[in-house]
mmCIF file of C-alpha atoms in Angstrom:
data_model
loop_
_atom_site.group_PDB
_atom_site.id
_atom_site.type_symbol
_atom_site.label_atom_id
_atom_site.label_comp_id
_atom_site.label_asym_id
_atom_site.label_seq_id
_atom_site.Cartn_x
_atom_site.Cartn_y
_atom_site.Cartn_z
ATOM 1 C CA UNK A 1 0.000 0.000 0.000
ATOM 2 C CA UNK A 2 1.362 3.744 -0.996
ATOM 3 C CA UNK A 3 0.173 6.837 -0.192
ATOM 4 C CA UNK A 4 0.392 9.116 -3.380
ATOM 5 C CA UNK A 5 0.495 12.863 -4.083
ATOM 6 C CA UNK A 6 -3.070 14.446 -3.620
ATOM 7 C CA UNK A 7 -4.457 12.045 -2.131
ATOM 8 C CA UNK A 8 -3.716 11.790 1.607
ATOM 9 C CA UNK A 9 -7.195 11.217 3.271
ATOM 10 C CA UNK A 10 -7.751 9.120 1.026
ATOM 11 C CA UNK A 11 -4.228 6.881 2.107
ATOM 12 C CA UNK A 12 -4.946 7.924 5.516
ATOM 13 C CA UNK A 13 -8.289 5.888 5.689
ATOM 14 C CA UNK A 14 -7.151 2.909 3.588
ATOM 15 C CA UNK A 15 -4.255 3.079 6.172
ATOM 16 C CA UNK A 16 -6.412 3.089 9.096
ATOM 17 C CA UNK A 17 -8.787 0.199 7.471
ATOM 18 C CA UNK A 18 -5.276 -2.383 6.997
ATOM 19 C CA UNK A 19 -4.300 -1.367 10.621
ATOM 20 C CA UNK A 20 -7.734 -2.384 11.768
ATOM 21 C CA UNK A 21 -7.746 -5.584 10.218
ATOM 22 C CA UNK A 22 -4.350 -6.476 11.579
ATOM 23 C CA UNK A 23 -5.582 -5.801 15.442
ATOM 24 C CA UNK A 24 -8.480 -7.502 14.429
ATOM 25 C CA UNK A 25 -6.764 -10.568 13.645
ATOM 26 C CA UNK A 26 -4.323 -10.489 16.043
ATOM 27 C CA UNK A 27 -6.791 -10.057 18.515
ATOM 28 C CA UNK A 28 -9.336 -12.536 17.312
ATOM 29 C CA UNK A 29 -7.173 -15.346 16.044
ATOM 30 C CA UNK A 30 -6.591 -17.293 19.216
ATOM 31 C CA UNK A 31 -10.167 -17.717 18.358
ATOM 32 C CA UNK A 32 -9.781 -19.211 15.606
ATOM 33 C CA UNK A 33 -11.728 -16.089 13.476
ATOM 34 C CA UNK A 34 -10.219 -15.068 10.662
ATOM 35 C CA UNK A 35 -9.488 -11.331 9.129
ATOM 36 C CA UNK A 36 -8.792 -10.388 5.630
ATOM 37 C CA UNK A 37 -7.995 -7.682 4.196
ATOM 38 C CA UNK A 38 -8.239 -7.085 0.509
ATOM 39 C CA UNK A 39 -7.068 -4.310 -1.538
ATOM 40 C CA UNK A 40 -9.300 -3.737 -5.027
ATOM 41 C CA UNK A 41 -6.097 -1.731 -6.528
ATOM 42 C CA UNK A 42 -8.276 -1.087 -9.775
ATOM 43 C CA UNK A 43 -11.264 0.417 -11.273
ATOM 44 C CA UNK A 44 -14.412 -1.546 -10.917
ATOM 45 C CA UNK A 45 -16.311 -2.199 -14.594
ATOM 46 C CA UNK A 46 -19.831 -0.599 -13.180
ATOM 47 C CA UNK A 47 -21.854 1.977 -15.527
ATOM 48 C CA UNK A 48 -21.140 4.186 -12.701
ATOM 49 C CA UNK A 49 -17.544 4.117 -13.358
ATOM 50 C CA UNK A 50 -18.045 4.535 -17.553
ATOM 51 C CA UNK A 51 -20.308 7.633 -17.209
ATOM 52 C CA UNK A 52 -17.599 9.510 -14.421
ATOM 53 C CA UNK A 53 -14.757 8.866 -17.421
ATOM 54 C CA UNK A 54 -17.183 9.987 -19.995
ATOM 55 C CA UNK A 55 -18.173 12.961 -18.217
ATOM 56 C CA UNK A 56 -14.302 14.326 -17.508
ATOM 57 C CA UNK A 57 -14.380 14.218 -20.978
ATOM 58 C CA UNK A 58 -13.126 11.044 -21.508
ATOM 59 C CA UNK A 59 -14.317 7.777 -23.690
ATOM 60 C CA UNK A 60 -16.313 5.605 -21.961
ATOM 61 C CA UNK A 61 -14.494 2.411 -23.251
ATOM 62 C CA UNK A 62 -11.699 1.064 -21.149
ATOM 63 C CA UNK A 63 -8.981 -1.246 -22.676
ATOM 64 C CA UNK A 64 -9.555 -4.548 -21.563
ATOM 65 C CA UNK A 65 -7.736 -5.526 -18.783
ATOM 66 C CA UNK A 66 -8.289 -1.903 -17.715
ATOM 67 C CA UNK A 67 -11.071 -2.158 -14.860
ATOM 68 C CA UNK A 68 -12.031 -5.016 -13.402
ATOM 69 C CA UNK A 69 -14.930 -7.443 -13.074
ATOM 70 C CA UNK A 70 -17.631 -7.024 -10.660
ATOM 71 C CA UNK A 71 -18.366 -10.998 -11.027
ATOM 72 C CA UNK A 72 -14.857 -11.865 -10.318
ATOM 73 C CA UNK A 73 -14.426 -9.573 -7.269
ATOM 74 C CA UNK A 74 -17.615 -11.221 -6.028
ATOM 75 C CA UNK A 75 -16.640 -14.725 -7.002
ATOM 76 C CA UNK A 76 -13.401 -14.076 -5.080
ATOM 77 C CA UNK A 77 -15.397 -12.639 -2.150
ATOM 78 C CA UNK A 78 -17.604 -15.836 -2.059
ATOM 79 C CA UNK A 79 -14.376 -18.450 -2.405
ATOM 80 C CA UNK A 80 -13.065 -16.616 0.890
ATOM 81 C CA UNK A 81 -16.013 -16.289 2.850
#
């Protein structure tokens, strides 16, 4: 994880959120509960995400491997759960 240039609340809460999860597993382990942690370092392939491109003047098409997909985040979601 990196914070970058103009964007320091944004690192500071993504910061806070991995710190979190590491107390939370230390402290919940000997429990045998588990914490992850996962980090989405991409754009998500939602309409949502399309029309925000298109509308700071960009295209609305992305290359391919350029956002990713919603199913697959889920699927991965589901696999760890």
């Amino acid at each position: 994880m990196k914070g970058y240039a103009q964007s320091a609340p944004f690192a500071m809460g993504k910061f806070a959120l991995r710190g979190l999860a590491q107390s939370m597993a230390r402290e919940l382990g000997p429990q045998n509960i588990h914490v992850a942690h996962l980090v989405i370092d991409s754009g998500v392939d939602t309409a949502f995400v399309r029309n925000l491109r298109q509308q700071r003047g960009g295209q609305a098409e992305f290359a391919p491997d350029e956002l990713m997909n919603p199913s697959s985040i889920a699927e991965t979601y589901w696999q760890l759960h």
